[in-house]
Amino acid sequence: MDGIEQLRDDVATANRILERVGLSHAFGHASARIPGTNTFLMPTRRSPGLAEADDLLVIDTEGRLVSGDGEPNSEFWIHARLYAAREDVGGVVHAHPAACVCLTQIGEPHRVVHNQGAIFAGGVPEYSRTGLIRTRELGDLLAKVIGSARSAMMRGHGITTAFADVRTATVAACYLEESASLQLRMLSAAGGDASRLRVFSAEEAAPLADQIAGSVAGRAWDYFAAVAARNPLGSGQK
Ligand SMILES: [Zn+2]
């Protein structure tokens, strides 16, 4: 596979992962910047579980359809305005995972409570406005909330992750939901008392930055890609 062909394959796989592991069902989407450009690859307006490499659209950061057939997902502005705001970002994931949504609705910020969650030690800002991101202005607002961070919780809605490439953004989205799910279970076991959680200190979290780098991230991507390839549509739904 050449570079763009591999990128198309990665974007389709990333979208199917979101659905197969239960981060999204009918909604949600992953995209990748075409390197060195202000354009990105993104699926058409249907479940990420149905994404195919040959059906991806090319959209630019101004929200214009550059090539491909079909209508983009209505929240494409999330991707467009993040790529516009962040030159370092090459992959964006937006999904609606249950545990993350639960955290936002009990007013609990993300806390580092396990190893993979430590990649978010820099903080996960909250986009507190409800509703979908269907305009350029709201896309800009979300990008502003994320700032230089790696992700955001979106109140009553979901998450967005922004990393150097789509593989990493996808693995990070999986980690974030796992972390939120554990945090909810810990809160429940602690009678809802967040002060009882043994949150990792910055010093404890720092060495765990490798959980989203190199061979560790590659191993996680290989696993999630295999799940997406082998499991049928709907298998990730609870
Ligand atoms: Zn959404």
CSV table of C-alpha atoms and ligand atoms in Angstrom, one decimal:
chain,number,residue,atom,x,y,z
A,1,MET,CA,0.0,0.0,0.0
A,2,ASP,CA,1.3,3.5,-0.8
A,3,GLY,CA,1.0,6.3,1.7
A,4,ILE,CA,-2.5,7.6,0.9
A,5,GLU,CA,-3.9,4.1,0.4
A,6,GLN,CA,-2.6,3.1,3.9
A,7,LEU,CA,-4.0,6.3,5.4
A,8,ARG,CA,-7.5,5.5,3.9
A,9,ASP,CA,-7.2,2.0,5.3
A,10,ASP,CA,-6.3,3.4,8.7
A,11,VAL,CA,-9.2,5.9,8.7
A,12,ALA,CA,-11.7,3.2,7.8
A,13,THR,CA,-10.3,0.8,10.4
A,14,ALA,CA,-10.3,3.6,13.0
A,15,ASN,CA,-14.0,4.2,12.4
A,16,ARG,CA,-14.9,0.5,12.6
A,17,ILE,CA,-13.0,0.3,15.9
A,18,LEU,CA,-15.1,3.0,17.4
A,19,GLU,CA,-18.2,1.0,16.7
A,20,ARG,CA,-16.9,-2.5,17.4
A,21,VAL,CA,-15.5,-1.7,20.8
A,22,GLY,CA,-18.6,0.2,21.8
A,23,LEU,CA,-17.4,3.8,21.8
A,24,SER,CA,-20.1,4.7,19.3
A,25,HIS,CA,-23.0,3.0,17.6
A,26,ALA,CA,-24.8,4.9,14.8
A,27,PHE,CA,-22.8,8.1,15.4
A,28,GLY,CA,-19.2,9.1,15.8
A,29,HIS,CA,-16.3,9.4,13.4
A,30,ALA,CA,-12.5,9.4,13.0
A,31,SER,CA,-10.5,11.3,10.5
A,32,ALA,CA,-6.9,11.8,9.4
A,33,ARG,CA,-5.2,14.9,7.9
A,34,ILE,CA,-3.6,14.3,4.5
A,35,PRO,CA,0.0,15.1,5.5
A,36,GLY,CA,1.2,18.5,4.6
A,37,THR,CA,-2.3,19.8,3.6
A,38,ASN,CA,-5.3,21.5,5.1
A,39,THR,CA,-7.5,18.6,4.0
A,40,PHE,CA,-8.6,15.4,5.8
A,41,LEU,CA,-10.2,12.0,5.1
A,42,MET,CA,-13.5,11.4,6.8
A,43,PRO,CA,-16.4,8.9,6.3
A,44,THR,CA,-19.8,9.8,4.8
A,45,ARG,CA,-22.8,10.3,7.0
A,46,ARG,CA,-23.5,6.9,8.5
A,47,SER,CA,-22.3,4.7,11.3
A,48,PRO,CA,-18.5,4.5,11.8
A,49,GLY,CA,-19.1,0.8,11.9
A,50,LEU,CA,-19.9,0.9,8.2
A,51,ALA,CA,-16.9,2.9,7.0
A,52,GLU,CA,-15.0,1.7,4.0
A,53,ALA,CA,-11.6,3.0,2.7
A,54,ASP,CA,-12.9,3.6,-0.8
A,55,ASP,CA,-15.9,5.7,0.4
A,56,LEU,CA,-14.1,8.3,2.4
A,57,LEU,CA,-14.5,12.0,1.6
A,58,VAL,CA,-11.8,14.6,1.4
A,59,ILE,CA,-12.8,17.8,3.2
A,60,ASP,CA,-10.8,21.0,3.9
A,61,THR,CA,-10.5,23.0,7.1
A,62,GLU,CA,-13.0,25.6,5.7
A,63,GLY,CA,-15.6,22.8,5.6
A,64,ARG,CA,-15.6,22.4,1.8
A,65,LEU,CA,-16.0,19.0,0.2
A,66,VAL,CA,-12.9,18.6,-2.0
A,67,SER,CA,-13.6,15.1,-3.3
A,68,GLY,CA,-15.6,12.0,-2.8
A,69,ASP,CA,-19.3,11.1,-3.2
A,70,GLY,CA,-21.8,11.6,-0.5
A,71,GLU,CA,-22.8,13.8,2.4
A,72,PRO,CA,-20.3,14.3,5.3
A,73,ASN,CA,-21.2,13.6,8.9
A,74,SER,CA,-23.0,16.7,10.3
A,75,GLU,CA,-20.3,17.2,13.0
A,76,PHE,CA,-17.4,17.4,10.5
A,77,TRP,CA,-16.7,20.9,11.9
A,78,ILE,CA,-15.1,19.2,14.9
A,79,HIS,CA,-12.4,17.9,12.6
A,80,ALA,CA,-12.2,20.8,10.3
A,81,ARG,CA,-11.6,23.5,12.9
A,82,LEU,CA,-9.3,21.3,15.0
A,83,TYR,CA,-7.0,20.7,12.0
A,84,ALA,CA,-7.2,24.5,11.3
A,85,ALA,CA,-6.2,25.4,14.9
A,86,ARG,CA,-3.6,22.7,15.5
A,87,GLU,CA,-0.8,22.1,13.0
A,88,ASP,CA,0.5,19.3,15.2
A,89,VAL,CA,-2.8,17.3,14.9
A,90,GLY,CA,-3.0,14.6,12.2
A,91,GLY,CA,-5.8,12.5,13.6
A,92,VAL,CA,-9.1,13.3,15.3
A,93,VAL,CA,-11.7,11.0,16.9
A,94,HIS,CA,-15.1,12.0,18.0
A,95,ALA,CA,-17.3,9.4,19.8
A,96,HIS,CA,-20.1,9.1,22.3
A,97,PRO,CA,-18.7,6.6,24.9
A,98,ALA,CA,-21.1,5.9,27.8
A,99,ALA,CA,-18.7,6.2,30.8
A,100,CYS,CA,-17.3,9.5,29.6
A,101,VAL,CA,-20.8,10.9,29.1
A,102,CYS,CA,-21.7,9.7,32.7
A,103,LEU,CA,-18.7,11.5,34.2
A,104,THR,CA,-19.7,14.8,32.6
A,105,GLN,CA,-23.2,14.5,33.9
A,106,ILE,CA,-22.2,14.0,37.5
A,107,GLY,CA,-19.8,16.9,37.3
A,108,GLU,CA,-16.7,14.8,37.8
A,109,PRO,CA,-13.6,15.8,35.8
A,110,HIS,CA,-11.4,13.0,34.4
A,111,ARG,CA,-8.9,11.8,37.0
A,112,VAL,CA,-5.8,9.6,36.4
A,113,VAL,CA,-6.7,6.3,38.2
A,114,HIS,CA,-4.9,3.7,36.1
A,115,ASN,CA,-1.8,3.3,33.9
A,116,GLN,CA,-3.3,4.1,30.4
A,117,GLY,CA,-5.3,7.0,31.9
A,118,ALA,CA,-2.0,8.6,32.7
A,119,ILE,CA,-1.6,9.8,29.1
A,120,PHE,CA,-4.2,12.4,30.1
A,121,ALA,CA,-2.3,13.7,33.1
A,122,GLY,CA,-2.2,17.1,31.4
A,123,GLY,CA,-5.9,17.3,32.0
A,124,VAL,CA,-9.1,16.7,30.0
A,125,PRO,CA,-10.9,20.0,29.5
A,126,GLU,CA,-14.7,20.0,29.4
A,127,TYR,CA,-16.8,21.5,26.6
A,128,SER,CA,-19.9,22.2,28.8
A,129,ARG,CA,-22.3,23.3,26.1
A,130,THR,CA,-24.8,20.7,25.2
A,131,GLY,CA,-25.9,19.8,21.7
A,132,LEU,CA,-24.1,18.9,18.5
A,133,ILE,CA,-21.2,20.7,16.8
A,134,ARG,CA,-22.8,21.5,13.5
A,135,THR,CA,-21.4,25.0,12.7
A,136,ARG,CA,-18.0,26.4,12.1
A,137,GLU,CA,-18.4,28.7,15.2
A,138,LEU,CA,-19.0,25.7,17.5
A,139,GLY,CA,-16.1,23.9,15.9
A,140,ASP,CA,-13.9,26.8,16.7
A,141,LEU,CA,-15.3,26.9,20.3
A,142,LEU,CA,-14.5,23.3,20.9
A,143,ALA,CA,-11.0,23.8,19.4
A,144,LYS,CA,-10.5,26.7,21.8
A,145,VAL,CA,-11.6,24.6,24.8
A,146,ILE,CA,-9.2,21.8,23.8
A,147,GLY,CA,-6.4,24.3,23.4
A,148,SER,CA,-3.1,22.4,23.4
A,149,ALA,CA,-4.6,19.4,25.2
A,150,ARG,CA,-5.1,16.0,23.8
A,151,SER,CA,-8.8,15.6,24.3
A,152,ALA,CA,-12.0,17.0,25.6
A,153,MET,CA,-15.0,15.7,27.4
A,154,MET,CA,-18.2,17.0,25.9
A,155,ARG,CA,-21.1,17.4,28.4
A,156,GLY,CA,-23.9,14.9,27.8
A,157,HIS,CA,-22.4,14.2,24.4
A,158,GLY,CA,-19.0,12.4,24.2
A,159,ILE,CA,-15.4,13.0,23.6
A,160,THR,CA,-12.9,14.3,21.1
A,161,THR,CA,-9.3,13.3,20.9
A,162,ALA,CA,-6.6,15.0,18.9
A,163,PHE,CA,-3.2,13.4,18.2
A,164,ALA,CA,-0.4,13.3,15.7
A,165,ASP,CA,-2.1,10.5,13.7
A,166,VAL,CA,-5.4,8.7,13.5
A,167,ARG,CA,-4.1,5.5,15.0
A,168,THR,CA,-2.9,7.2,18.2
A,169,ALA,CA,-6.1,9.3,18.4
A,170,THR,CA,-8.2,6.1,18.2
A,171,VAL,CA,-6.1,4.2,20.8
A,172,ALA,CA,-6.3,7.2,23.1
A,173,ALA,CA,-10.1,7.3,22.7
A,174,CYS,CA,-10.2,3.7,23.8
A,175,TYR,CA,-8.0,4.4,26.8
A,176,LEU,CA,-10.1,7.4,27.8
A,177,GLU,CA,-13.3,5.4,27.9
A,178,GLU,CA,-11.6,2.6,29.9
A,179,SER,CA,-10.3,5.2,32.3
A,180,ALA,CA,-13.7,6.9,32.8
A,181,SER,CA,-15.4,3.5,33.3
A,182,LEU,CA,-12.9,2.6,36.0
A,183,GLN,CA,-13.3,6.0,37.6
A,184,LEU,CA,-17.1,5.5,37.8
A,185,ARG,CA,-16.7,2.0,39.3
A,186,MET,CA,-14.2,3.4,41.9
A,187,LEU,CA,-16.5,6.3,42.7
A,188,SER,CA,-19.4,3.9,43.2
A,189,ALA,CA,-17.3,1.6,45.4
A,190,ALA,CA,-16.2,4.7,47.4
A,191,GLY,CA,-19.8,5.8,47.9
A,192,GLY,CA,-19.5,8.6,45.5
A,193,ASP,CA,-16.7,10.2,47.6
A,194,ALA,CA,-14.1,11.4,45.0
A,195,SER,CA,-11.6,12.3,47.7
A,196,ARG,CA,-11.2,8.6,48.4
A,197,LEU,CA,-9.8,7.9,44.9
A,198,ARG,CA,-6.0,7.4,44.9
A,199,VAL,CA,-5.4,9.6,41.9
A,200,PHE,CA,-1.9,9.3,40.3
A,201,SER,CA,0.4,12.3,41.1
A,202,ALA,CA,2.1,14.1,38.2
A,203,GLU,CA,5.3,12.2,39.2
A,204,GLU,CA,3.5,8.9,39.0
A,205,ALA,CA,1.9,9.7,35.7
A,206,ALA,CA,5.0,11.0,33.9
A,207,PRO,CA,6.8,7.7,33.2
A,208,LEU,CA,3.5,6.3,31.8
A,209,ALA,CA,3.6,8.6,28.8
A,210,ASP,CA,5.0,5.6,26.9
A,211,GLN,CA,1.5,4.0,27.0
A,212,ILE,CA,0.6,6.1,23.9
A,213,ALA,CA,4.0,5.9,22.1
A,214,GLY,CA,6.0,3.5,20.1
A,215,SER,CA,5.5,-0.2,20.5
A,216,VAL,CA,2.9,0.1,23.2
A,217,ALA,CA,0.6,2.2,21.1
A,218,GLY,CA,1.3,0.0,18.1
A,219,ARG,CA,0.4,-3.1,20.1
A,220,ALA,CA,-2.9,-1.5,21.2
A,221,TRP,CA,-3.7,-0.4,17.6
A,222,ASP,CA,-3.0,-4.0,16.3
A,223,TYR,CA,-5.4,-5.4,18.9
A,224,PHE,CA,-8.2,-3.0,18.3
A,225,ALA,CA,-7.8,-3.3,14.5
A,226,ALA,CA,-8.0,-7.1,14.9
A,227,VAL,CA,-11.2,-6.8,17.0
A,228,ALA,CA,-12.7,-4.6,14.3
A,229,ALA,CA,-11.7,-7.0,11.5
A,230,ARG,CA,-12.9,-10.2,13.2
A,231,ASN,CA,-16.1,-9.1,15.1
A,232,PRO,CA,-19.4,-8.4,13.4
A,233,LEU,CA,-21.2,-5.1,13.3
A,234,GLY,CA,-22.9,-4.4,16.5
A,235,SER,CA,-20.7,-6.7,18.6
A,236,GLY,CA,-19.4,-3.9,20.7
A,237,GLN,CA,-22.8,-2.7,21.8
A,238,LYS,CA,-23.9,-3.3,25.3
B,1,ZN,ZN,-21.2,13.9,18.5
